[in-house]
Amino acid sequence: MKLNLLPADISRTGRSKSAWVLMGLISLVGIGAAFLLIFTSQKSLEKAKADAEQYKAAADEVARIASQADAQVTPQVTSIFRNVELVKAMNAHNRVYPDFYDQMLPSVPSFFRLTSIDARPVDQERCTVAMVGVLKTYQQYADVMLAFLRHPDAISITRSGFEARAPYVPQITEQDQQGVPIDPNRSQVPQDPLARLDYYIAQSAQEGYVGVSNFGSEGTAARGPMPDYSQVTINLVMKHNLQAPDPIATLRGTAANENPNQGGGERRRRRNRD
């Protein structure tokens, strides 16, 4: 049997000394590594600064040449891109008016014979539409407004041109003591039988083709209103954008950007001539 007769504190003291020695060695190694890193970093920084100074002049020259190239190329490239976008916008606008007319025509009522339609832009949100057509009765003249106001883009509507042709009772005269209703475009019918016969004979004296409003004529001439019909004009304000791109303003802006000093040079030449 082996007995440990040494006190317990003697073994702990030896271990503590070994730990202190090991810690000191580790500290010395860390300090040396830190100084080595600082020295290496300073060397790298000095080398980087030297390389930057060496290439700075060449980099400045490259930047100067690039700036000159941008100053010469940018206006030309801008002009090319602007012209391309203008062409795209003009091509896209080719379908604006036909599509708008296709959208409007279903709103035209069947009793309104449309002869012409003209749409024009007001601004980027509104346009005006002028429609000329033919209808017969005053009721149709009222209903045509209701038909167009049903369009979801309609803002306002006005109308003009209707000629009232309803029979009316004229004032009593020596020939007509009863007030017989007559059409607006006809004279009073006499009450005397013989005079009335002469009146109707005179009304039917015209024979042959009369060519009212070009109906029955050859060619493609526009047909006007039929007898007892009226030619009316409908003016609408619609919520629709019909504005086309402005090529003149776009091209003038491109020319001004490409020659910014052209106006000043022209003014200087004028002053020199004066």
mmCIF file of C-alpha atoms in Angstrom, residues 12-244:
data_model
loop_
_atom_site.group_PDB
_atom_site.id
_atom_site.type_symbol
_atom_site.label_atom_id
_atom_site.label_comp_id
_atom_site.label_asym_id
_atom_site.label_seq_id
_atom_site.Cartn_x
_atom_site.Cartn_y
_atom_site.Cartn_z
ATOM 1 C CA ARG A 12 -1.173 22.891 -5.907
ATOM 2 C CA THR A 13 1.652 25.430 -5.637
ATOM 3 C CA GLY A 14 3.680 23.602 -8.253
ATOM 4 C CA ARG A 15 0.816 23.582 -10.631
ATOM 5 C CA SER A 16 0.198 27.317 -10.141
ATOM 6 C CA LYS A 17 3.791 28.148 -11.032
ATOM 7 C CA SER A 18 3.537 26.120 -14.239
ATOM 8 C CA ALA A 19 0.325 27.942 -15.232
ATOM 9 C CA TRP A 20 1.923 31.370 -14.688
ATOM 10 C CA VAL A 21 4.907 30.418 -16.805
ATOM 11 C CA LEU A 22 2.665 29.132 -19.605
ATOM 12 C CA MET A 23 0.553 32.310 -19.538
ATOM 13 C CA GLY A 24 3.644 34.470 -19.793
ATOM 14 C CA LEU A 25 4.896 32.545 -22.802
ATOM 15 C CA ILE A 26 1.486 32.891 -24.522
ATOM 16 C CA SER A 27 1.470 36.648 -23.856
ATOM 17 C CA LEU A 28 4.930 37.064 -25.343
ATOM 18 C CA VAL A 29 3.927 35.131 -28.440
ATOM 19 C CA GLY A 30 0.732 37.275 -28.863
ATOM 20 C CA ILE A 31 2.645 40.538 -28.491
ATOM 21 C CA GLY A 32 5.207 39.427 -31.055
ATOM 22 C CA ALA A 33 2.502 38.405 -33.494
ATOM 23 C CA ALA A 34 0.787 41.785 -33.027
ATOM 24 C CA PHE A 35 3.963 43.712 -33.773
ATOM 25 C CA LEU A 36 4.561 41.484 -36.797
ATOM 26 C CA LEU A 37 1.047 42.216 -38.135
ATOM 27 C CA ILE A 38 1.468 45.953 -37.586
ATOM 28 C CA PHE A 39 4.778 45.943 -39.425
ATOM 29 C CA THR A 40 3.360 43.902 -42.308
ATOM 30 C CA SER A 41 0.277 46.160 -42.604
ATOM 31 C CA GLN A 42 2.412 49.289 -42.731
ATOM 32 C CA LYS A 43 4.549 47.776 -45.466
ATOM 33 C CA SER A 44 1.420 46.836 -47.474
ATOM 34 C CA LEU A 45 -0.064 50.322 -47.000
ATOM 35 C CA GLU A 46 3.113 52.013 -48.159
ATOM 36 C CA LYS A 47 3.266 49.751 -51.221
ATOM 37 C CA ALA A 48 -0.400 50.477 -52.062
ATOM 38 C CA LYS A 49 0.195 54.242 -51.759
ATOM 39 C CA ALA A 50 3.206 53.989 -54.030
ATOM 40 C CA ASP A 51 1.247 52.023 -56.626
ATOM 41 C CA ALA A 52 -1.630 54.551 -56.458
ATOM 42 C CA GLU A 53 0.735 57.450 -57.042
ATOM 43 C CA GLN A 54 2.315 55.574 -59.913
ATOM 44 C CA TYR A 55 -1.021 54.920 -61.730
ATOM 45 C CA LYS A 56 -2.817 58.174 -60.772
ATOM 46 C CA ALA A 57 -1.589 60.137 -63.793
ATOM 47 C CA ALA A 58 -2.612 57.407 -66.231
ATOM 48 C CA ALA A 59 -6.055 57.072 -64.572
ATOM 49 C CA ASP A 60 -6.610 60.844 -64.752
ATOM 50 C CA GLU A 61 -5.751 60.829 -68.458
ATOM 51 C CA VAL A 62 -8.182 57.956 -69.105
ATOM 52 C CA ALA A 63 -10.936 59.809 -67.211
ATOM 53 C CA ARG A 64 -10.296 62.985 -69.217
ATOM 54 C CA ILE A 65 -10.495 61.162 -72.552
ATOM 55 C CA ALA A 66 -13.665 59.329 -71.450
ATOM 56 C CA SER A 67 -15.285 62.653 -70.492
ATOM 57 C CA GLN A 68 -14.466 64.116 -73.891
ATOM 58 C CA ALA A 69 -15.883 61.046 -75.621
ATOM 59 C CA ASP A 70 -19.102 61.242 -73.565
ATOM 60 C CA ALA A 71 -19.484 64.936 -74.408
ATOM 61 C CA GLN A 72 -19.291 64.142 -78.130
ATOM 62 C CA VAL A 73 -21.272 60.898 -78.194
ATOM 63 C CA THR A 74 -24.079 61.672 -75.700
ATOM 64 C CA PRO A 75 -25.988 64.235 -77.860
ATOM 65 C CA GLN A 76 -25.893 61.916 -80.864
ATOM 66 C CA VAL A 77 -27.030 58.910 -78.843
ATOM 67 C CA THR A 78 -29.762 60.988 -77.195
ATOM 68 C CA SER A 79 -30.965 62.151 -80.603
ATOM 69 C CA ILE A 80 -31.059 58.588 -81.932
ATOM 70 C CA PHE A 81 -33.009 57.262 -78.946
ATOM 71 C CA ARG A 82 -35.420 60.214 -79.102
ATOM 72 C CA ASN A 83 -36.089 59.640 -82.796
ATOM 73 C CA VAL A 84 -36.651 55.934 -82.207
ATOM 74 C CA GLU A 85 -39.126 56.639 -79.416
ATOM 75 C CA LEU A 86 -40.875 59.218 -81.613
ATOM 76 C CA VAL A 87 -41.295 56.654 -84.406
ATOM 77 C CA LYS A 88 -42.691 54.123 -81.933
ATOM 78 C CA ALA A 89 -45.151 56.673 -80.552
ATOM 79 C CA MET A 90 -46.308 57.722 -84.041
ATOM 80 C CA ASN A 91 -46.815 54.109 -85.129
ATOM 81 C CA ALA A 92 -48.754 53.366 -81.960
ATOM 82 C CA HIS A 93 -50.974 56.416 -82.571
ATOM 83 C CA ASN A 94 -52.029 55.163 -86.019
ATOM 84 C CA ARG A 95 -54.707 52.993 -84.413
ATOM 85 C CA VAL A 96 -56.039 55.596 -81.958
ATOM 86 C CA TYR A 97 -58.616 57.233 -84.251
ATOM 87 C CA PRO A 98 -59.918 54.027 -85.933
ATOM 88 C CA ASP A 99 -60.290 52.351 -82.546
ATOM 89 C CA PHE A 100 -62.101 55.391 -81.158
ATOM 90 C CA TYR A 101 -64.541 55.473 -84.106
ATOM 91 C CA ASP A 102 -65.180 51.743 -83.687
ATOM 92 C CA GLN A 103 -65.973 52.465 -80.048
ATOM 93 C CA MET A 104 -68.370 55.308 -80.912
ATOM 94 C CA LEU A 105 -70.353 53.734 -83.753
ATOM 95 C CA PRO A 106 -72.279 51.210 -81.602
ATOM 96 C CA SER A 107 -73.738 54.197 -79.693
ATOM 97 C CA VAL A 108 -75.326 55.655 -82.861
ATOM 98 C CA PRO A 109 -79.083 54.838 -82.785
ATOM 99 C CA SER A 110 -80.614 53.142 -85.798
ATOM 100 C CA PHE A 111 -82.953 56.068 -86.621
ATOM 101 C CA PHE A 112 -79.998 58.484 -86.931
ATOM 102 C CA ARG A 113 -78.438 58.148 -90.408
ATOM 103 C CA LEU A 114 -74.851 59.219 -89.800
ATOM 104 C CA THR A 115 -73.199 61.032 -92.715
ATOM 105 C CA SER A 116 -69.951 62.263 -91.135
ATOM 106 C CA ILE A 117 -67.999 62.072 -87.884
ATOM 107 C CA ASP A 118 -65.057 64.206 -86.826
ATOM 108 C CA ALA A 119 -63.108 63.733 -83.582
ATOM 109 C CA ARG A 120 -60.466 66.177 -82.363
ATOM 110 C CA PRO A 121 -58.366 66.259 -79.177
ATOM 111 C CA VAL A 122 -58.789 68.989 -76.578
ATOM 112 C CA ASP A 123 -56.093 67.918 -74.130
ATOM 113 C CA GLN A 124 -54.658 64.699 -72.749
ATOM 114 C CA GLU A 125 -57.959 63.801 -71.086
ATOM 115 C CA ARG A 126 -60.745 65.089 -73.371
ATOM 116 C CA CYS A 127 -61.761 65.249 -77.015
ATOM 117 C CA THR A 128 -64.645 66.654 -79.047
ATOM 118 C CA VAL A 129 -66.758 64.673 -81.513
ATOM 119 C CA ALA A 130 -68.916 66.337 -84.185
ATOM 120 C CA MET A 131 -71.445 64.057 -85.902
ATOM 121 C CA VAL A 132 -73.700 65.091 -88.768
ATOM 122 C CA GLY A 133 -76.669 62.930 -89.608
ATOM 123 C CA VAL A 134 -80.309 62.799 -90.696
ATOM 124 C CA LEU A 135 -83.452 62.108 -88.670
ATOM 125 C CA LYS A 136 -87.170 62.788 -89.075
ATOM 126 C CA THR A 137 -89.211 63.520 -85.971
ATOM 127 C CA TYR A 138 -88.733 65.749 -82.969
ATOM 128 C CA GLN A 139 -88.982 62.675 -80.732
ATOM 129 C CA GLN A 140 -85.953 61.235 -82.510
ATOM 130 C CA TYR A 141 -84.244 64.600 -82.056
ATOM 131 C CA ALA A 142 -84.718 64.195 -78.292
ATOM 132 C CA ASP A 143 -83.905 60.488 -78.160
ATOM 133 C CA VAL A 144 -80.595 60.880 -79.981
ATOM 134 C CA MET A 145 -79.212 62.825 -77.008
ATOM 135 C CA LEU A 146 -80.229 60.081 -74.593
ATOM 136 C CA ALA A 147 -78.588 57.488 -76.835
ATOM 137 C CA PHE A 148 -75.209 59.239 -76.816
ATOM 138 C CA LEU A 149 -75.366 60.146 -73.125
ATOM 139 C CA ARG A 150 -75.462 56.415 -72.351
ATOM 140 C CA HIS A 151 -71.834 56.205 -73.482
ATOM 141 C CA PRO A 152 -69.615 55.864 -70.365
ATOM 142 C CA ASP A 153 -67.103 58.457 -71.645
ATOM 143 C CA ALA A 154 -69.670 61.138 -72.548
ATOM 144 C CA ILE A 155 -69.252 64.399 -70.606
ATOM 145 C CA SER A 156 -71.652 66.758 -72.412
ATOM 146 C CA ILE A 157 -73.734 66.890 -75.613
ATOM 147 C CA THR A 158 -75.322 69.630 -77.700
ATOM 148 C CA ARG A 159 -77.478 69.455 -80.847
ATOM 149 C CA SER A 160 -78.647 71.806 -83.594
ATOM 150 C CA GLY A 161 -80.222 71.874 -87.050
ATOM 151 C CA PHE A 162 -83.636 70.283 -86.567
ATOM 152 C CA GLU A 163 -86.419 71.828 -88.664
ATOM 153 C CA ALA A 164 -89.876 71.395 -87.185
ATOM 154 C CA ARG A 165 -92.317 70.170 -89.839
ATOM 155 C CA ALA A 166 -95.340 69.397 -87.687
ATOM 156 C CA PRO A 167 -98.689 70.665 -89.100
ATOM 157 C CA TYR A 168 -99.975 73.845 -87.541
ATOM 158 C CA VAL A 169 -103.194 75.837 -87.637
ATOM 159 C CA PRO A 170 -102.739 79.148 -89.469
ATOM 160 C CA GLN A 171 -104.606 82.345 -88.829
ATOM 161 C CA ILE A 172 -108.099 82.614 -90.226
ATOM 162 C CA THR A 173 -108.208 84.326 -93.592
ATOM 163 C CA GLU A 174 -110.862 85.158 -96.138
ATOM 164 C CA GLN A 175 -110.112 81.917 -98.021
ATOM 165 C CA ASP A 176 -109.900 79.761 -94.850
ATOM 166 C CA GLN A 177 -112.536 80.542 -92.242
ATOM 167 C CA GLN A 178 -112.080 77.273 -90.284
ATOM 168 C CA GLY A 179 -108.295 77.104 -89.725
ATOM 169 C CA VAL A 180 -107.347 73.884 -91.511
ATOM 170 C CA PRO A 181 -103.986 72.454 -90.287
ATOM 171 C CA ILE A 182 -101.252 72.655 -92.929
ATOM 172 C CA ASP A 183 -97.583 71.705 -93.199
ATOM 173 C CA PRO A 184 -95.031 74.458 -92.523
ATOM 174 C CA ASN A 185 -93.767 74.494 -96.133
ATOM 175 C CA ARG A 186 -97.230 74.786 -97.714
ATOM 176 C CA SER A 187 -99.726 77.563 -98.095
ATOM 177 C CA GLN A 188 -103.286 77.572 -96.827
ATOM 178 C CA VAL A 189 -105.765 75.296 -98.536
ATOM 179 C CA PRO A 190 -108.805 77.245 -99.859
ATOM 180 C CA GLN A 191 -112.229 76.156 -98.681
ATOM 181 C CA ASP A 192 -113.896 76.815 -102.021
ATOM 182 C CA PRO A 193 -114.088 73.478 -103.901
ATOM 183 C CA LEU A 194 -112.900 74.871 -107.237
ATOM 184 C CA ALA A 195 -110.093 76.858 -105.606
ATOM 185 C CA ARG A 196 -109.078 73.793 -103.589
ATOM 186 C CA LEU A 197 -108.973 71.732 -106.811
ATOM 187 C CA ASP A 198 -106.723 74.289 -108.461
ATOM 188 C CA TYR A 199 -104.552 74.298 -105.359
ATOM 189 C CA TYR A 200 -103.987 70.539 -105.429
ATOM 190 C CA ILE A 201 -103.423 70.591 -109.194
ATOM 191 C CA ALA A 202 -100.695 73.171 -108.649
ATOM 192 C CA GLN A 203 -99.123 71.052 -105.910
ATOM 193 C CA SER A 204 -98.887 68.035 -108.252
ATOM 194 C CA ALA A 205 -97.829 69.900 -111.378
ATOM 195 C CA GLN A 206 -94.155 68.939 -111.082
ATOM 196 C CA GLU A 207 -93.240 65.754 -112.923
ATOM 197 C CA GLY A 208 -90.079 63.713 -113.363
ATOM 198 C CA TYR A 209 -86.968 63.315 -111.259
ATOM 199 C CA VAL A 210 -86.446 66.248 -108.878
ATOM 200 C CA GLY A 211 -83.084 65.145 -107.442
ATOM 201 C CA VAL A 212 -83.815 65.947 -103.811
ATOM 202 C CA SER A 213 -80.595 65.740 -101.745
ATOM 203 C CA ASN A 214 -78.802 63.881 -104.584
ATOM 204 C CA PHE A 215 -80.957 60.770 -104.177
ATOM 205 C CA GLY A 216 -81.187 58.823 -107.425
ATOM 206 C CA SER A 217 -78.217 60.632 -108.979
ATOM 207 C CA GLU A 218 -75.162 58.892 -110.355
ATOM 208 C CA GLY A 219 -71.769 58.959 -108.714
ATOM 209 C CA THR A 220 -70.738 58.964 -105.099
ATOM 210 C CA ALA A 221 -71.972 62.428 -104.110
ATOM 211 C CA ALA A 222 -73.101 62.700 -100.499
ATOM 212 C CA ARG A 223 -76.824 62.270 -99.949
ATOM 213 C CA GLY A 224 -78.552 64.885 -97.817
ATOM 214 C CA PRO A 225 -81.824 64.662 -95.908
ATOM 215 C CA MET A 226 -84.818 63.057 -97.545
ATOM 216 C CA PRO A 227 -88.091 64.994 -97.835
ATOM 217 C CA ASP A 228 -89.554 65.703 -94.395
ATOM 218 C CA TYR A 229 -86.206 64.845 -92.777
ATOM 219 C CA SER A 230 -83.712 67.185 -91.081
ATOM 220 C CA GLN A 231 -79.947 67.260 -91.100
ATOM 221 C CA VAL A 232 -78.742 67.772 -87.525
ATOM 222 C CA THR A 233 -75.346 68.170 -85.892
ATOM 223 C CA ILE A 234 -74.428 66.469 -82.617
ATOM 224 C CA ASN A 235 -71.446 67.840 -80.652
ATOM 225 C CA LEU A 236 -70.052 65.716 -77.847
ATOM 226 C CA VAL A 237 -67.268 66.199 -75.300
ATOM 227 C CA MET A 238 -65.746 62.819 -74.487
ATOM 228 C CA LYS A 239 -63.350 61.651 -71.824
ATOM 229 C CA HIS A 240 -60.761 60.206 -74.187
ATOM 230 C CA ASN A 241 -57.163 61.005 -75.133
ATOM 231 C CA LEU A 242 -56.614 61.493 -78.870
ATOM 232 C CA GLN A 243 -53.509 63.666 -78.750
ATOM 233 C CA ALA A 244 -50.777 62.640 -81.166
#
